[in-house]
mmCIF file of C-alpha atoms and ligand atoms in Angstrom:
data_model
loop_
_atom_site.group_PDB
_atom_site.id
_atom_site.type_symbol
_atom_site.label_atom_id
_atom_site.label_comp_id
_atom_site.label_asym_id
_atom_site.label_seq_id
_atom_site.Cartn_x
_atom_site.Cartn_y
_atom_site.Cartn_z
ATOM 1 C CA MET A 1 1.103 19.678 23.579
ATOM 2 C CA THR A 2 3.941 17.128 23.187
ATOM 3 C CA SER A 3 4.167 15.387 19.836
ATOM 4 C CA LEU A 4 2.929 12.160 21.473
ATOM 5 C CA ASN A 5 -0.427 13.883 22.074
ATOM 6 C CA VAL A 6 -0.807 14.689 18.386
ATOM 7 C CA PRO A 7 -3.155 12.156 16.733
ATOM 8 C CA VAL A 8 -1.700 9.957 14.000
ATOM 9 C CA LEU A 9 -3.364 7.846 11.330
ATOM 10 C CA THR A 10 -1.000 5.319 9.732
ATOM 11 C CA LEU A 11 -1.584 3.789 6.301
ATOM 12 C CA ASP A 12 0.767 0.957 5.425
ATOM 13 C CA GLY A 13 0.736 -1.320 2.418
ATOM 14 C CA PRO A 14 2.533 -2.408 -0.734
ATOM 15 C CA SER A 15 3.203 -0.290 -3.843
ATOM 16 C CA GLY A 16 0.043 0.507 -5.784
ATOM 17 C CA SER A 17 -2.386 -0.249 -2.957
ATOM 18 C CA GLY A 18 -3.655 3.349 -3.202
ATOM 19 C CA LYS A 19 -2.295 4.513 0.143
ATOM 20 C CA GLY A 20 -0.730 7.677 -1.325
ATOM 21 C CA THR A 21 -3.961 8.968 -2.854
ATOM 22 C CA VAL A 22 -6.099 7.806 0.059
ATOM 23 C CA GLY A 23 -3.649 9.283 2.574
ATOM 24 C CA GLN A 24 -3.609 12.665 0.885
ATOM 25 C CA PHE A 25 -7.415 12.880 0.653
ATOM 26 C CA CYS A 26 -7.742 11.873 4.299
ATOM 27 C CA ALA A 27 -5.151 14.466 5.361
ATOM 28 C CA GLN A 28 -6.972 17.123 3.345
ATOM 29 C CA ARG A 29 -10.377 16.258 4.847
ATOM 30 C CA LEU A 30 -8.984 16.126 8.371
ATOM 31 C CA GLY A 31 -6.871 19.270 7.957
ATOM 32 C CA TRP A 32 -3.857 17.255 9.120
ATOM 33 C CA HIS A 33 -0.267 17.060 7.896
ATOM 34 C CA TYR A 34 0.685 14.324 5.463
ATOM 35 C CA LEU A 35 3.873 12.255 5.258
ATOM 36 C CA ASP A 36 4.683 10.127 2.204
ATOM 37 C CA SER A 37 7.521 8.107 3.734
ATOM 38 C CA GLY A 38 8.134 6.211 0.477
ATOM 39 C CA ALA A 39 8.925 9.572 -1.110
ATOM 40 C CA LEU A 40 11.464 10.154 1.672
ATOM 41 C CA TYR A 41 13.296 6.923 0.740
ATOM 42 C CA ARG A 42 12.964 7.879 -2.924
ATOM 43 C CA ALA A 43 14.298 11.401 -2.217
ATOM 44 C CA LEU A 44 17.351 9.876 -0.572
ATOM 45 C CA ALA A 45 17.867 7.484 -3.502
ATOM 46 C CA TYR A 46 17.585 10.358 -5.964
ATOM 47 C CA THR A 47 19.991 12.617 -4.029
ATOM 48 C CA VAL A 48 22.527 9.814 -3.570
ATOM 49 C CA ASP A 49 22.367 9.000 -7.264
ATOM 50 C CA ARG A 50 22.720 12.652 -8.328
ATOM 51 C CA SER A 51 25.734 13.029 -6.067
ATOM 52 C CA GLY A 52 27.416 10.092 -7.828
ATOM 53 C CA ILE A 53 27.622 8.125 -4.557
ATOM 54 C CA ASP A 54 27.726 4.321 -4.641
ATOM 55 C CA ILE A 55 24.729 3.048 -2.642
ATOM 56 C CA ASP A 56 27.043 0.624 -0.842
ATOM 57 C CA ASP A 57 29.192 3.496 0.435
ATOM 58 C CA LEU A 58 27.237 3.587 3.691
ATOM 59 C CA GLU A 59 29.169 6.451 5.269
ATOM 60 C CA ALA A 60 28.517 8.752 2.297
ATOM 61 C CA VAL A 61 24.848 7.682 2.078
ATOM 62 C CA LEU A 62 24.304 8.430 5.769
ATOM 63 C CA CYS A 63 26.002 11.799 5.391
ATOM 64 C CA VAL A 64 23.531 12.735 2.612
ATOM 65 C CA ALA A 65 20.574 11.419 4.666
ATOM 66 C CA LYS A 66 21.527 13.440 7.744
ATOM 67 C CA LYS A 67 21.723 16.693 5.759
ATOM 68 C CA MET A 68 18.593 16.143 3.691
ATOM 69 C CA GLN A 69 15.763 18.692 4.050
ATOM 70 C CA PHE A 70 12.488 17.064 3.092
ATOM 71 C CA GLU A 71 9.008 18.496 2.644
ATOM 72 C CA CYS A 72 5.861 16.790 1.464
ATOM 73 C CA ARG A 73 2.908 18.868 0.161
ATOM 74 C CA PRO A 74 -0.328 17.019 -0.603
ATOM 75 C CA SER A 75 -1.979 17.679 -3.976
ATOM 76 C CA PRO A 76 -4.581 14.910 -4.442
ATOM 77 C CA PRO A 77 -5.466 13.205 -6.717
ATOM 78 C CA GLU A 78 -1.916 13.810 -8.021
ATOM 79 C CA PRO A 79 1.012 12.398 -6.047
ATOM 80 C CA ALA A 80 2.251 14.745 -3.303
ATOM 81 C CA GLU A 81 4.739 17.461 -4.208
ATOM 82 C CA ILE A 82 8.147 16.540 -2.882
ATOM 83 C CA VAL A 83 10.633 19.282 -2.048
ATOM 84 C CA VAL A 84 14.173 18.164 -1.278
ATOM 85 C CA ASN A 85 16.823 20.653 -0.240
ATOM 86 C CA GLY A 86 14.635 23.392 -1.748
ATOM 87 C CA ASP A 87 14.025 21.696 -5.133
ATOM 88 C CA ASN A 88 10.666 20.328 -6.258
ATOM 89 C CA VAL A 89 11.588 16.787 -7.325
ATOM 90 C CA GLY A 90 8.176 15.079 -7.296
ATOM 91 C CA ASN A 91 8.459 13.932 -10.920
ATOM 92 C CA GLU A 92 12.099 12.910 -10.742
ATOM 93 C CA VAL A 93 11.693 10.647 -7.714
ATOM 94 C CA ARG A 94 8.697 8.749 -9.088
ATOM 95 C CA ASN A 95 10.236 6.490 -11.671
ATOM 96 C CA GLU A 96 10.997 2.794 -11.499
ATOM 97 C CA GLY A 97 14.801 3.289 -11.304
ATOM 98 C CA VAL A 98 14.600 5.548 -8.248
ATOM 99 C CA GLY A 99 12.021 3.186 -6.672
ATOM 100 C CA GLU A 100 14.435 0.306 -7.132
ATOM 101 C CA THR A 101 17.326 2.174 -5.484
ATOM 102 C CA ALA A 102 14.998 3.337 -2.681
ATOM 103 C CA SER A 103 14.017 -0.257 -1.990
ATOM 104 C CA LEU A 104 17.699 -1.286 -1.801
ATOM 105 C CA LEU A 105 18.599 1.606 0.524
ATOM 106 C CA ALA A 106 15.554 0.799 2.660
ATOM 107 C CA GLN A 107 17.085 -2.593 3.476
ATOM 108 C CA LYS A 108 19.941 -0.940 5.379
ATOM 109 C CA PRO A 109 19.141 -0.582 9.108
ATOM 110 C CA GLU A 110 21.502 2.404 9.501
ATOM 111 C CA VAL A 111 19.640 4.289 6.765
ATOM 112 C CA ARG A 112 16.282 3.508 8.378
ATOM 113 C CA ALA A 113 17.579 4.749 11.738
ATOM 114 C CA VAL A 114 18.545 8.154 10.308
ATOM 115 C CA LEU A 115 15.241 8.543 8.440
ATOM 116 C CA LEU A 116 13.266 7.592 11.564
ATOM 117 C CA ASP A 117 13.855 10.980 13.216
ATOM 118 C CA LEU A 118 12.865 12.880 10.090
ATOM 119 C CA GLN A 119 9.605 10.929 9.939
ATOM 120 C CA ARG A 120 8.756 11.495 13.598
ATOM 121 C CA GLU A 121 9.353 15.229 13.196
ATOM 122 C CA ALA A 122 6.348 15.283 10.839
ATOM 123 C CA ARG A 123 4.050 14.638 13.826
ATOM 124 C CA ARG A 124 2.801 18.164 14.407
ATOM 125 C CA PRO A 125 -0.594 19.564 15.522
ATOM 126 C CA PRO A 126 -3.383 19.196 14.641
ATOM 127 C CA GLY A 127 -2.537 15.666 13.395
ATOM 128 C CA LEU A 128 -0.635 13.510 10.922
ATOM 129 C CA VAL A 129 -1.544 11.006 8.228
ATOM 130 C CA ALA A 130 1.563 8.905 7.553
ATOM 131 C CA ASP A 131 1.820 6.428 4.707
ATOM 132 C CA GLY A 132 4.469 3.799 4.067
ATOM 133 C CA ARG A 133 5.493 0.281 5.025
ATOM 134 C CA ASP A 134 6.327 0.478 8.734
ATOM 135 C CA MET A 135 4.372 3.512 9.944
ATOM 136 C CA GLY A 136 2.152 1.493 12.298
ATOM 137 C CA THR A 137 4.772 -1.059 13.350
ATOM 138 C CA VAL A 138 7.959 0.978 13.892
ATOM 139 C CA VAL A 139 7.671 4.716 13.296
ATOM 140 C CA PHE A 140 4.368 5.425 15.098
ATOM 141 C CA PRO A 141 3.576 2.218 17.046
ATOM 142 C CA GLU A 142 1.239 4.196 19.345
ATOM 143 C CA ALA A 143 -0.815 5.651 16.439
ATOM 144 C CA ASP A 144 -4.506 6.268 17.145
ATOM 145 C CA LEU A 145 -5.608 4.311 14.072
ATOM 146 C CA LYS A 146 -3.632 1.932 11.847
ATOM 147 C CA ILE A 147 -4.800 0.855 8.413
ATOM 148 C CA PHE A 148 -3.164 -1.830 6.280
ATOM 149 C CA LEU A 149 -4.204 -1.179 2.693
ATOM 150 C CA THR A 150 -3.699 -3.919 0.153
ATOM 151 C CA ALA A 151 -4.806 -5.035 -3.345
ATOM 152 C CA SER A 152 -4.001 -7.957 -5.649
ATOM 153 C CA VAL A 153 -0.670 -7.817 -7.536
ATOM 154 C CA GLU A 154 -2.572 -7.829 -10.865
ATOM 155 C CA GLU A 155 -4.615 -4.786 -9.855
ATOM 156 C CA ARG A 156 -1.600 -2.925 -8.495
ATOM 157 C CA ALA A 157 0.442 -3.579 -11.647
ATOM 158 C CA GLN A 158 -2.464 -2.365 -13.786
ATOM 159 C CA ARG A 159 -2.835 0.852 -11.720
ATOM 160 C CA ARG A 160 0.882 1.545 -11.960
ATOM 161 C CA TYR A 161 0.817 0.825 -15.694
ATOM 162 C CA ASN A 162 -2.085 3.285 -16.208
ATOM 163 C CA GLN A 163 -0.238 5.980 -14.225
ATOM 164 C CA LEU A 164 3.050 5.522 -16.067
ATOM 165 C CA LYS A 165 1.354 5.309 -19.466
ATOM 166 C CA LEU A 166 0.064 8.877 -18.962
ATOM 167 C CA LYS A 167 3.681 9.938 -18.583
ATOM 168 C CA GLY A 168 4.658 8.296 -21.895
ATOM 169 C CA PHE A 169 5.950 4.995 -20.479
ATOM 170 C CA ASN A 170 6.584 2.379 -23.205
ATOM 171 C CA GLY A 171 7.244 -0.725 -21.079
ATOM 172 C CA SER A 172 4.986 -3.758 -20.783
ATOM 173 C CA LEU A 173 2.415 -4.646 -18.134
ATOM 174 C CA ALA A 174 4.111 -8.044 -17.704
ATOM 175 C CA ASP A 175 7.443 -6.371 -16.820
ATOM 176 C CA LEU A 176 5.718 -4.104 -14.310
ATOM 177 C CA PHE A 177 3.933 -7.078 -12.776
ATOM 178 C CA GLN A 178 7.268 -8.814 -12.278
ATOM 179 C CA ALA A 179 8.980 -5.679 -10.904
ATOM 180 C CA ILE A 180 6.150 -5.198 -8.370
ATOM 181 C CA GLN A 181 6.370 -8.835 -7.283
ATOM 182 C CA GLU A 182 10.134 -8.546 -6.793
ATOM 183 C CA ARG A 183 9.805 -5.270 -4.843
ATOM 184 C CA ASP A 184 7.065 -6.778 -2.652
ATOM 185 C CA ALA A 185 9.284 -9.753 -1.866
ATOM 186 C CA ARG A 186 12.189 -7.494 -0.922
ATOM 187 C CA ASP A 187 9.979 -5.244 1.261
ATOM 188 C CA VAL A 188 8.342 -8.234 2.985
ATOM 189 C CA GLU A 189 11.454 -10.350 3.470
ATOM 190 C CA ARG A 190 13.934 -7.738 4.723
ATOM 191 C CA THR A 191 14.949 -8.209 8.333
ATOM 192 C CA THR A 192 14.656 -4.561 9.434
ATOM 193 C CA SER A 193 11.122 -3.128 9.466
ATOM 194 C CA PRO A 194 9.594 -5.509 6.907
ATOM 195 C CA LEU A 195 6.280 -4.714 5.260
ATOM 196 C CA VAL A 196 3.772 -6.312 7.598
ATOM 197 C CA ALA A 197 0.402 -5.319 9.037
ATOM 198 C CA ALA A 198 0.617 -4.163 12.661
ATOM 199 C CA GLU A 199 -1.237 -6.543 14.978
ATOM 200 C CA ASP A 200 -3.771 -3.843 15.756
ATOM 201 C CA ALA A 201 -4.192 -2.630 12.156
ATOM 202 C CA VAL A 202 -7.477 -2.728 10.261
ATOM 203 C CA THR A 203 -6.907 -4.345 6.846
ATOM 204 C CA ILE A 204 -8.736 -2.951 3.811
ATOM 205 C CA ASP A 205 -8.471 -4.726 0.450
ATOM 206 C CA SER A 206 -8.862 -2.042 -2.231
ATOM 207 C CA THR A 207 -8.841 -4.419 -5.245
ATOM 208 C CA ASN A 208 -12.527 -3.821 -6.000
ATOM 209 C CA LEU A 209 -12.994 -0.449 -4.302
ATOM 210 C CA THR A 210 -12.801 3.091 -5.671
ATOM 211 C CA ILE A 211 -10.575 5.668 -3.990
ATOM 212 C CA ASP A 212 -13.715 7.441 -2.702
ATOM 213 C CA GLU A 213 -14.971 4.237 -1.110
ATOM 214 C CA VAL A 214 -11.667 3.626 0.656
ATOM 215 C CA VAL A 215 -11.427 7.251 1.846
ATOM 216 C CA THR A 216 -14.971 7.092 3.251
ATOM 217 C CA ARG A 217 -14.209 3.851 5.065
ATOM 218 C CA VAL A 218 -10.991 5.214 6.563
ATOM 219 C CA LEU A 219 -12.569 8.518 7.641
ATOM 220 C CA ASP A 220 -15.442 6.664 9.322
ATOM 221 C CA LEU A 221 -12.880 4.664 11.280
ATOM 222 C CA VAL A 222 -10.916 7.824 12.191
ATOM 223 C CA LEU A 223 -14.018 9.570 13.471
ATOM 224 C CA ASN A 224 -14.982 6.568 15.521
ATOM 225 C CA GLN A 225 -11.476 6.182 16.924
ATOM 226 C CA LEU A 226 -11.029 9.850 17.828
ATOM 227 C CA ASP A 227 -14.352 9.665 19.594
ATOM 228 C CA ILE A 228 -13.171 6.677 21.628
ATOM 229 C CA ALA A 229 -9.920 8.513 22.439
ATOM 230 C CA GLY A 230 -11.957 11.506 23.612
ATOM 231 C CA ILE A 231 -10.538 13.817 20.942
ATOM 232 C CA ASP A 232 -12.997 16.551 19.995
ATOM 233 C CA THR A 233 -13.192 16.621 16.206
ATOM 234 C CA THR A 234 -15.205 19.858 16.182
ATOM 235 C CA GLU A 235 -12.442 21.734 17.978
ATOM 236 C CA ARG A 236 -9.908 20.328 15.563
ATOM 237 C CA GLU A 237 -11.881 21.688 12.621
ATOM 238 C CA THR A 238 -11.617 18.454 10.726
ATOM 239 C CA GLY A 239 -14.813 19.174 8.830
ATOM 240 C CA LEU A 240 -15.920 15.639 9.617
ATOM 241 C CA THR A 241 -18.741 16.203 12.041
HETATM 242 O O1 DC B 301 5.879 3.565 -1.505
HETATM 243 P P1 DC B 301 7.027 3.739 -2.459
HETATM 244 O O2 DC B 301 6.972 2.809 -3.646
HETATM 245 O O3 DC B 301 7.185 5.167 -2.898
HETATM 246 O O4 DC B 301 8.355 3.363 -1.618
HETATM 247 C C1 DC B 301 9.618 3.277 -2.225
HETATM 248 C C2 DC B 301 10.472 2.262 -1.467
HETATM 249 O O5 DC B 301 10.797 2.783 -0.172
HETATM 250 C C3 DC B 301 9.806 0.918 -1.231
HETATM 251 O O6 DC B 301 10.249 -0.066 -2.128
HETATM 252 C C4 DC B 301 10.216 0.511 0.159
HETATM 253 C C5 DC B 301 10.747 1.748 0.793
HETATM 254 N N1 DC B 301 9.953 2.189 1.934
HETATM 255 C C6 DC B 301 10.236 1.636 3.153
HETATM 256 O O7 DC B 301 11.082 0.755 3.242
HETATM 257 N N2 DC B 301 9.591 2.066 4.275
HETATM 258 C C7 DC B 301 8.642 3.005 4.182
HETATM 259 N N3 DC B 301 8.025 3.418 5.289
HETATM 260 C C8 DC B 301 8.299 3.552 2.923
HETATM 261 C C9 DC B 301 8.967 3.103 1.805
#
């Protein structure tokens, strides 16, 4: 089986839309691999920062990116475990500072080009759930099913605030709201691989939905789509039949 025959479900959307949690639950239910591509950009930002490299030193950044070993282990409802060069750095990569640097690095086309191969390597049997910003448009344009998951900025800021509060965060909701708006603008307006729904994506607005409701909706769509593509879900032991 070549990797192009391996089914892929892409979940794109802005920060806080729920794609990480939904993606992990879907991967678990389907028995598929899971790729948190945002964590890949964050892992690069974290490694670059720890190495004392200036993010504008493109040559040094690319050198780090090319050598980076990245692994993503789902553990829903918690964020996925992220292992970089052998170290579990899930907690370290998920703070606002690293997210900010990741968003700046993600604007550089050369960085995106290096990370593209790493992302495509995650497409292994029996299937892949890939979440991010450009999974359906650039990384896996031929994906079997593409979802664009969104939610209002207010709701996304509140979700992020609730998550960070559990970790002892002291900042304000208003500051988070503004940071999310700024990050959205940067992700949407960048010239290379901007955050945009693929033409053939199904959009789901999660503002008033629970995670369970979104997961059920997505899995129904997957089942339907695999059926259309003639992929036998029983053989794949997805547990969905
Ligand atoms: O989803 P996240 O907040 O963990 O992503 C961190 C940053 O990485 C985000 O601001 C934009 C960037 N990113 C990207 O450009 N392309 C992706 N496929 C995933 C994330």
